[in-house]
XYZ file of C-alpha atoms in Angstrom:
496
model
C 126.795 130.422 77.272
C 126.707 130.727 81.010
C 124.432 133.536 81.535
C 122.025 131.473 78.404
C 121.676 128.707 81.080
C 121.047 131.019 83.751
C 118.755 132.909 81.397
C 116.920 129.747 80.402
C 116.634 128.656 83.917
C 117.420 131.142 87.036
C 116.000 128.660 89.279
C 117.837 125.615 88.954
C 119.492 125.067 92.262
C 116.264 125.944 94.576
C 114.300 123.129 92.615
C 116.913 121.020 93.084
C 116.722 121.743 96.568
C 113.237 121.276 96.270
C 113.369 117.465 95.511
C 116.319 116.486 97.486
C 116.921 115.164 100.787
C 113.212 113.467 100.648
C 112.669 110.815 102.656
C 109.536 109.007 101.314
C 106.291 108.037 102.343
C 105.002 104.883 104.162
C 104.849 100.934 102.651
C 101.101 101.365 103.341
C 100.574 104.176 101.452
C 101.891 103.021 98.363
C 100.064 99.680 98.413
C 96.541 102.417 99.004
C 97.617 103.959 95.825
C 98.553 101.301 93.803
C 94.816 100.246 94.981
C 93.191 103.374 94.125
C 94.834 104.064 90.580
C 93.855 99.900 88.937
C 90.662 100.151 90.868
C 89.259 103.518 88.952
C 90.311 101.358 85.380
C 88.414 98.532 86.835
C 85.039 100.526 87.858
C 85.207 102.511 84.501
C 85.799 99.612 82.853
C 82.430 97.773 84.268
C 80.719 101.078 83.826
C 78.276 101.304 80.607
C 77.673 105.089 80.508
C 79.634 106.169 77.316
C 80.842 103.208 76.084
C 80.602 103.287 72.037
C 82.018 101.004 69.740
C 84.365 103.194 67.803
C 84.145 101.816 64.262
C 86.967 100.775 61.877
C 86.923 100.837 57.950
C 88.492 97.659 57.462
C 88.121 97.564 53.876
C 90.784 100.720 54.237
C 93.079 98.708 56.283
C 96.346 96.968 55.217
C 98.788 94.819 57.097
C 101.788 96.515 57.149
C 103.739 94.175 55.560
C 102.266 95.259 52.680
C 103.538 98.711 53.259
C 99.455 99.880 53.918
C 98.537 102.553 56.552
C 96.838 102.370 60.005
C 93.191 101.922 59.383
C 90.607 105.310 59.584
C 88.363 105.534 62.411
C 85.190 107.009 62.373
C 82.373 107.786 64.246
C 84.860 110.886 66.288
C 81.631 112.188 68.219
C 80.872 108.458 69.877
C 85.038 108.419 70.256
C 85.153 111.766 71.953
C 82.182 111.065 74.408
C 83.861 108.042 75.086
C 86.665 109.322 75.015
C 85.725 112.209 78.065
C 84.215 110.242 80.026
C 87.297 107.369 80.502
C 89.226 111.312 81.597
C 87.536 112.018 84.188
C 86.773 108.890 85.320
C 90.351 107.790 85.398
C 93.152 111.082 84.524
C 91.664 113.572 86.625
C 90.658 111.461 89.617
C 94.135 110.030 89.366
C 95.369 113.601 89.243
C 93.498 114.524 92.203
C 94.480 112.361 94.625
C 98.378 113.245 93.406
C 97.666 116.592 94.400
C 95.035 118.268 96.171
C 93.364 114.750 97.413
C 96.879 113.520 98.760
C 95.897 113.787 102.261
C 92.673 111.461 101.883
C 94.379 108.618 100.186
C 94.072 105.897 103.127
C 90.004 107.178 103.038
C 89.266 106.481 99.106
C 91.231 103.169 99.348
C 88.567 101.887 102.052
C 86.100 103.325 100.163
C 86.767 101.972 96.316
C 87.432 98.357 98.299
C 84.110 98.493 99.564
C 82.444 99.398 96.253
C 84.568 96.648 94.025
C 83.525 93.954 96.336
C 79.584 95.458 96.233
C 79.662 95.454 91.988
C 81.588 92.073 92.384
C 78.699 90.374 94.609
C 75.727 92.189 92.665
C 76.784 91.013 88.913
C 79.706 88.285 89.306
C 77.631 85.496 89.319
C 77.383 86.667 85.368
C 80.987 85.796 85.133
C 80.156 81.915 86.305
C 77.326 81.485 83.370
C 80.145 82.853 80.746
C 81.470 80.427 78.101
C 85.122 80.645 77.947
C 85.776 82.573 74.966
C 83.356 85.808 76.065
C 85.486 86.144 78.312
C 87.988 89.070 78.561
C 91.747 88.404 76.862
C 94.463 88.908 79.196
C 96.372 90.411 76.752
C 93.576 93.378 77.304
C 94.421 93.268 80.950
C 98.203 93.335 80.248
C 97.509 96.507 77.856
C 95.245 98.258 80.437
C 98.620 97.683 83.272
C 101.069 99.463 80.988
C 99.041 101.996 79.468
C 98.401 103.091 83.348
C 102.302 102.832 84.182
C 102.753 105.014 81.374
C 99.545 107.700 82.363
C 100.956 107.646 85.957
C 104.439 108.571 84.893
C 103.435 111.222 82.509
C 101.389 112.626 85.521
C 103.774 112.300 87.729
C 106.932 114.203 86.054
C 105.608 117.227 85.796
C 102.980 117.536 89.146
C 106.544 117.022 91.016
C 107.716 120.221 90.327
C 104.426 121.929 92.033
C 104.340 122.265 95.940
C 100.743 120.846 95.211
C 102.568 117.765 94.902
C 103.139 116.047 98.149
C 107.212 115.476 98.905
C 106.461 112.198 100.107
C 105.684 110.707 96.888
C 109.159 111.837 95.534
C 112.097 110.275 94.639
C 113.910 109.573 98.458
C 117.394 110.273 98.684
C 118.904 106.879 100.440
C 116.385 104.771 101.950
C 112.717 105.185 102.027
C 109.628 103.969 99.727
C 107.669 106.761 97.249
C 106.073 106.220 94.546
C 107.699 107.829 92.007
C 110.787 105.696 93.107
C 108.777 102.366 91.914
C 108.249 104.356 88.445
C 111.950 103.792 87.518
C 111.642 99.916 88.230
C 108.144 99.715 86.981
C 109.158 100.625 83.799
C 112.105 97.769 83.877
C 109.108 95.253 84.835
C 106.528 96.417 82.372
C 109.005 95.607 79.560
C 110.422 92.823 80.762
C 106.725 91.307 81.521
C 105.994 91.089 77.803
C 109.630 91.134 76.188
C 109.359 88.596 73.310
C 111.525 86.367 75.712
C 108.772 86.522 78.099
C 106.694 85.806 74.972
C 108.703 82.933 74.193
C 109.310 84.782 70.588
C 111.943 84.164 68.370
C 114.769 86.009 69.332
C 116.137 89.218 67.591
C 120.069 89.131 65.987
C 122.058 91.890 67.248
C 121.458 94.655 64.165
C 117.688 93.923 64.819
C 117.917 94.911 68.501
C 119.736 97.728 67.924
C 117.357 99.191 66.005
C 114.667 98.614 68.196
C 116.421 100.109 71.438
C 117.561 103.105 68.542
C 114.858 105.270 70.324
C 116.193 105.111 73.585
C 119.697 105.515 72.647
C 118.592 108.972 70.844
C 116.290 110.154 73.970
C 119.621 109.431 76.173
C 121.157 111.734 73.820
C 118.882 114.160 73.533
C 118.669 114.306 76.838
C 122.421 114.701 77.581
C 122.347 117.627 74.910
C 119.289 119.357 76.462
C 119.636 119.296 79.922
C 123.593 120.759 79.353
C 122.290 123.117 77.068
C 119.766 124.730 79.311
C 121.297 123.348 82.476
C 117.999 121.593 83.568
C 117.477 121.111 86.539
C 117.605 117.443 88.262
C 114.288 117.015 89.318
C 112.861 114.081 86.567
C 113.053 110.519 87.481
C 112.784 109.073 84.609
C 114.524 112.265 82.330
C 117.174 113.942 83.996
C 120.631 113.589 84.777
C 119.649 114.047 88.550
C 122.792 114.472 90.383
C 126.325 113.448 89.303
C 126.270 110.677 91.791
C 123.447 108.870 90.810
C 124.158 108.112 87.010
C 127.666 109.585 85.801
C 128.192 112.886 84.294
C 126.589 111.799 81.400
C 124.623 108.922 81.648
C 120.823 109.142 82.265
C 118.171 106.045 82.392
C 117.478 105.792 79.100
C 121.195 104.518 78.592
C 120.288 102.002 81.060
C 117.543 100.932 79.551
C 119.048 100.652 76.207
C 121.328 98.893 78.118
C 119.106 96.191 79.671
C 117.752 95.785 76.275
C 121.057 95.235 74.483
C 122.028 92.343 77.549
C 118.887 90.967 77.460
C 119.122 90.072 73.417
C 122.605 89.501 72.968
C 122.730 86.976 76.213
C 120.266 84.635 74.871
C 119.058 82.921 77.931
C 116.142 80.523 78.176
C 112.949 81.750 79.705
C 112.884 79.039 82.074
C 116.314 79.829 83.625
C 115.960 83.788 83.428
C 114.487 84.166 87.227
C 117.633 82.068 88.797
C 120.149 83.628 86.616
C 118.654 87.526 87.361
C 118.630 86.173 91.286
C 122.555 85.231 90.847
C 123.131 88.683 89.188
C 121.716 90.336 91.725
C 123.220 88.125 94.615
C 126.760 88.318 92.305
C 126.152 92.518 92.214
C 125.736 92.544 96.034
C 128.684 90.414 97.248
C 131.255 92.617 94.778
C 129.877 95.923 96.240
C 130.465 94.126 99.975
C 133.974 93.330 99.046
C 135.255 96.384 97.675
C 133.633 97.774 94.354
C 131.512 99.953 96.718
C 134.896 102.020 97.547
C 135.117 102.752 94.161
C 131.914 103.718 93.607
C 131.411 106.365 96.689
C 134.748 108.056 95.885
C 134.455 111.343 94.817
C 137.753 111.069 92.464
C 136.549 111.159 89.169
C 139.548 110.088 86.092
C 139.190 111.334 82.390
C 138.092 108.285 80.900
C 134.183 107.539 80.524
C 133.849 104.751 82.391
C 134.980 106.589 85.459
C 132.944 109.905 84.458
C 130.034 107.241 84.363
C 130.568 104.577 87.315
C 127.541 104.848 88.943
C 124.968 104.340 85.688
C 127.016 102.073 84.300
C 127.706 99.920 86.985
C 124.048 100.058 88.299
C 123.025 98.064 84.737
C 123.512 94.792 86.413
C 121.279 95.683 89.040
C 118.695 96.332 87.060
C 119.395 93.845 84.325
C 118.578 91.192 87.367
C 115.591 92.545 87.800
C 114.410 92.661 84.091
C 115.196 88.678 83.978
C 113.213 87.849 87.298
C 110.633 89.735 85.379
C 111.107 88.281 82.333
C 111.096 84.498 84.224
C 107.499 85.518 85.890
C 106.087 86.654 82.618
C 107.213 83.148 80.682
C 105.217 81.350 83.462
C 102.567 83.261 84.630
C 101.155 85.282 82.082
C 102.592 83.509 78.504
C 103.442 80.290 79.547
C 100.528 77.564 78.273
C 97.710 80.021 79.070
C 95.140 80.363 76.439
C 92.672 83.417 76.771
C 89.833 81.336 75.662
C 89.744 78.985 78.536
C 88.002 80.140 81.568
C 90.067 77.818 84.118
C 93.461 78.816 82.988
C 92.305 82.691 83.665
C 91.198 82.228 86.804
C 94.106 80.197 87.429
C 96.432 82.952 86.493
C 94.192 85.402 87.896
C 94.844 83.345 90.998
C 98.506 82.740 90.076
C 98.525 86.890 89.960
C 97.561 87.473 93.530
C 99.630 84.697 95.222
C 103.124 86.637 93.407
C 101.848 90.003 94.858
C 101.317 88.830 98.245
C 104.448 86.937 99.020
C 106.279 89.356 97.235
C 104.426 92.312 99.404
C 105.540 89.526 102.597
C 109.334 89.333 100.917
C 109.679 93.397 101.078
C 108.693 93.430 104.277
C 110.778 90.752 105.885
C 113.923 92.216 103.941
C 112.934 96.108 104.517
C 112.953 95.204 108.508
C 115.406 92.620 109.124
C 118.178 92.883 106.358
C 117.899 96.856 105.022
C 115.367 99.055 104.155
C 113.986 99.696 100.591
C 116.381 101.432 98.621
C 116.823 102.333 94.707
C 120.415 102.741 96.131
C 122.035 100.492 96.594
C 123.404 100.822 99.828
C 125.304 98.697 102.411
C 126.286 99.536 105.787
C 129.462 97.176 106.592
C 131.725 99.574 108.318
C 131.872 102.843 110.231
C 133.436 104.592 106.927
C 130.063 103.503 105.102
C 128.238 106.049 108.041
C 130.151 108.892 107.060
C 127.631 111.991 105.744
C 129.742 111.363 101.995
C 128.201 107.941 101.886
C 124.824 108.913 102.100
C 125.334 111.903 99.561
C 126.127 108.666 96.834
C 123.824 106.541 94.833
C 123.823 102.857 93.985
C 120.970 101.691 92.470
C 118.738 99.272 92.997
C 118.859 96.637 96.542
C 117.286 93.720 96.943
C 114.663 94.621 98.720
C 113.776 97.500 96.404
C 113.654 94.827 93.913
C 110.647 93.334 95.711
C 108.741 95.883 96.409
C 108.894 96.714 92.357
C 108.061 93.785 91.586
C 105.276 93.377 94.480
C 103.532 96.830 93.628
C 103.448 96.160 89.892
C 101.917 92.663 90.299
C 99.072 94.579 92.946
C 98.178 96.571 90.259
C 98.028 93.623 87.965
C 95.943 91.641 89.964
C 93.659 94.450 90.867
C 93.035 94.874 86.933
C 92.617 91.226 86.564
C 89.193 91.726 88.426
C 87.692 92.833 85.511
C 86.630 89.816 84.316
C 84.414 88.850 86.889
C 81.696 91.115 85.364
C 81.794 91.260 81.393
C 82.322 94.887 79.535
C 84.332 95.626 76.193
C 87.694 95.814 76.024
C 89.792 97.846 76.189
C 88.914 101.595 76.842
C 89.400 104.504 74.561
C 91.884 106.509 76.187
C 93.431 102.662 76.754
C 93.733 102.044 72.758
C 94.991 105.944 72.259
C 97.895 105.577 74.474
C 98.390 102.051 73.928
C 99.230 102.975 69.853
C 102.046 105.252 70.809
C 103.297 104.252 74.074
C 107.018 105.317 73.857
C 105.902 108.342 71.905
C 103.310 109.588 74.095
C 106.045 109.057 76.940
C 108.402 111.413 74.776
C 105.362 114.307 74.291
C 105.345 114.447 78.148
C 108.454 115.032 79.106
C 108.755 117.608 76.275
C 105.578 119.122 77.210
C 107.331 118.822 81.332
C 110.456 120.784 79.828
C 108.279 123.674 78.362
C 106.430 124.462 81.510
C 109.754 124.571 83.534
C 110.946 127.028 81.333
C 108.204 129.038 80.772
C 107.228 129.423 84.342
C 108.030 129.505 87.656
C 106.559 125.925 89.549
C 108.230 126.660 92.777
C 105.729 130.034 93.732
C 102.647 128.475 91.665
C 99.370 128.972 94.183
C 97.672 125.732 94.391
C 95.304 127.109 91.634
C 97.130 127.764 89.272
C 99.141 124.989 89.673
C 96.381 122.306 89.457
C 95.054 124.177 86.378
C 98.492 123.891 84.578
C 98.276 120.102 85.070
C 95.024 119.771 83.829
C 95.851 121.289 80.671
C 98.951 119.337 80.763
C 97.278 116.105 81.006
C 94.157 117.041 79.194
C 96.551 118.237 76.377
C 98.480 115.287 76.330
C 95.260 112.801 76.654
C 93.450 114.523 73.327
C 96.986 114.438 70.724
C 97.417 110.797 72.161
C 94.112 110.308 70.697
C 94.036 112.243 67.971
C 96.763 110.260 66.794
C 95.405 106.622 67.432
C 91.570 108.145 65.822
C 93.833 109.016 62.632
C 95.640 105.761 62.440
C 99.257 107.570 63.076
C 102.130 105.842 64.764
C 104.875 107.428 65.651
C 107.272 104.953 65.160
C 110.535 104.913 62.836
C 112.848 102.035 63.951
């Protein structure tokens, strides 16, 4: 079985190598590219080159209540022009400045700011003359911000393995900001954003919520069973076990999310208190790791029962779980609570609402990151001279207050960049926007699949710059067409 793994994959321990002991990039940066990446879905969106209506037999469609299927779409040649075009106006941009365009990041952000506020003052006086309901839902603007969290992390998984990818933007190993260290909490704020509690829906009974967190449960485990069966390498944010420290021996994210899920359901907390409660958890989380729960978590001493296989993951839910309520609390208010997309005064208002969240928040993360510790997913806190020692640093706590921040700041910039939109009217949403938007979760899965084959079937580590960038254009281009393949043929994959 051994000489399988090292079969499968002889060069496990130089990529770990590869994407350890990273130490980040700068705050600025990561505000420039969570500019850049909502500013290319806003300009494509405004643009009219392309743009088809795709049409929809509706006379084939049934609710599926009544047990019909996914209504046919036709006209594929308008879908696939449209389709192209919203690729390389948004994927392989995005793609480039990942990779080859890393170094010119600061250069396109002055650049795209300059041309948004141009199309803004040549056509958003339209925007004044507009009767409330033309205007844009901001349940489309919601869609467009986690279809792109979604596009950004399928991107991103897989380009980290290349040396084309910069180092900076990977996962740090204490402190430090990257962005693929916000992709872990994005995808805690995305949910919790437009969670039915957010939504002010009815909530689900226990056997209910279980079956919709079923998928994650299964991914953890499929997870656990692949990446022990070919010994894959810890390099994923978002898929692997990464090193022992971080989650457990066997827990991964997906537990965690699962996790967050299963709290968030069976603790049936109004949306209204969710933001002081999450604070208190976090606060609570904070002061136990001060006063001794930190000593058990750094130790290397590991017993034979599970929760002590698994500290780390499983005490770093409540970390996280704060953070999906604070999200959950801003969502009630700002984005579901008494807004109605038809009036024009209560979108601007959370338009405005929008902007004021991602500034103080951006003002919070600094404050915290320079006068109380910097931006960690770890947890960390230095309280005594033991807590310097090298084997403190080699240990992962997820998830510190200001970390929390920053999530929360950079997902909110890239919400409020998308909420310019409406100033200048176009239809919603875009193709690729609607194709990934169908099968979020599954398209999600087909990446990191599609991640695992090229890791096994070649080496990433020597990969020229060529033929690296060519293996993620295939990759994304590949994963961009079955998305929408799937949404033009009605098919969902969904079985929970």
């Amino acid at each position: 079985m051994e000489s399988l793994r090292q079969s499968l994959n002889p060069n496990k321990l130089l990529k770990e190598e590869f994407v350890s002991n990273l130490t980040g990039s700068s705050m600025l940066e990561v505000v420039a590219l969570s500019t850049i990446i909502p500013g290319l879905v806003v300009l494509r969106q405004w643009s009219s080159f392309a743009r088809v209506n795709v049409k929809i037999n509706v006379e084939a469609s049934t609710s599926k209540k009544d047990g019909g299927v996914a209504p046919h779409r036709r006209d594929f040649r308008s879908y696939a022009v449209s389709l192209s075009v919203d690729y390389l106006c948004i994927v392989l941009p995005v793609l480039l400045i990942l990779t080859i365009l890393a170094e010119w990041v600061h250069m396109f952000t002055l650049l795209l700011i300059v041309v948004l506020l141009l199309c803004i003052s040549a056509k958003g006086s339209s925007y004044i003359h507009l009767k409330g309901e033309q205007l844009s839902s901001l349940r489309a603007t919601i869609t467009s911000y986690r279809v792109l969290v979604v596009i950004m992390t399928c991107l991103s998984i897989l380009a980290v393995d290349f040396k084309i990818f910069p180092r900076r933007y990977a996962k740090t190993e204490t402190y430090g900001t990257s962005m693929m260290d916000l992709g872990v909490g994005s995808f805690v704020i995305v949910n919790a954003l437009v969670s039915r509690k957010a939504r002010n829906s009815i909530s689900m009974n226990w056997m209910a919520t279980l079956k919709s967190t079923s998928p994650l449960i299964l991914l953890g485990f499929g997870r656990l069973i692949s990446t022990t069966g070919v010994d894959y390498q810890a390099s994923k944010p978002f898929m692997a076990l990464a090193h022992v420290g971080e989650y457990g021996v066997h827990w991964n994210f997906f537990f965690t999310l699962a996790a967050v899920s299963l709290l968030s359901s069976l603790c049936d907390i109004d949306p209204k208190y969710c933001g002081i409660v999450g604070l208190l958890i976090l606060v609570g989380y904070q002061a136990c790791l001060l006063y001794g729960l930190n000593v058990y978590l750094l130790s290397n001493e590991r017993m034979a029962d599970i929760v002590s296989q698994n500290k780390e993951g499983l005490f770093s839910i409540f970390g996280y779980w704060g953070m999906y309520l604070i999200g959950v609390h801003l969502g009630h208010y700002i984005l579901f609570g008494n807004h109605s997309s038809s009036k024009a005064r209560n979108i601007q208002a959370t338009r405005a609402t929008v902007w004021i969240v991602c500034v103080l928040f951006w003002f919070l993360t600094i404050i915290l990151d320079k006068y109380v510790e910097r931006v960690s997913r770890r947890m960390v806190n230095i309280v005594s001279s033991y807590y310097k020692s090298a084997a403190f640093y080699r240990h992962e706590l997820d998830c510190n207050l200001a970390y929390v921040t920053q999530v929360i700041a950079q997902n909110f910039q890239v919400l409020s960049i998308l909420t310019l939109s409406d100033f200048i009217p176009y239809e919603k949403p875009l193709a690729i926007e609607e194709a990934f938007n169908q099968n979020l979760l599954g398209s999600f899965l087909m990446a990191n699949v599609l991640t695992g084959l090229v890791n096994l079937s070649m080496d990433t580590l020597s990969a020229s710059p060529v033929t690296s960038f060519t293996v993620l254009l295939g990759y994304s281009f590949l994963l961009s067409f079955v998305t929408s393949i799937l949404w033009f043929c009605g098919i969902k994959i969904k079985f929970w």
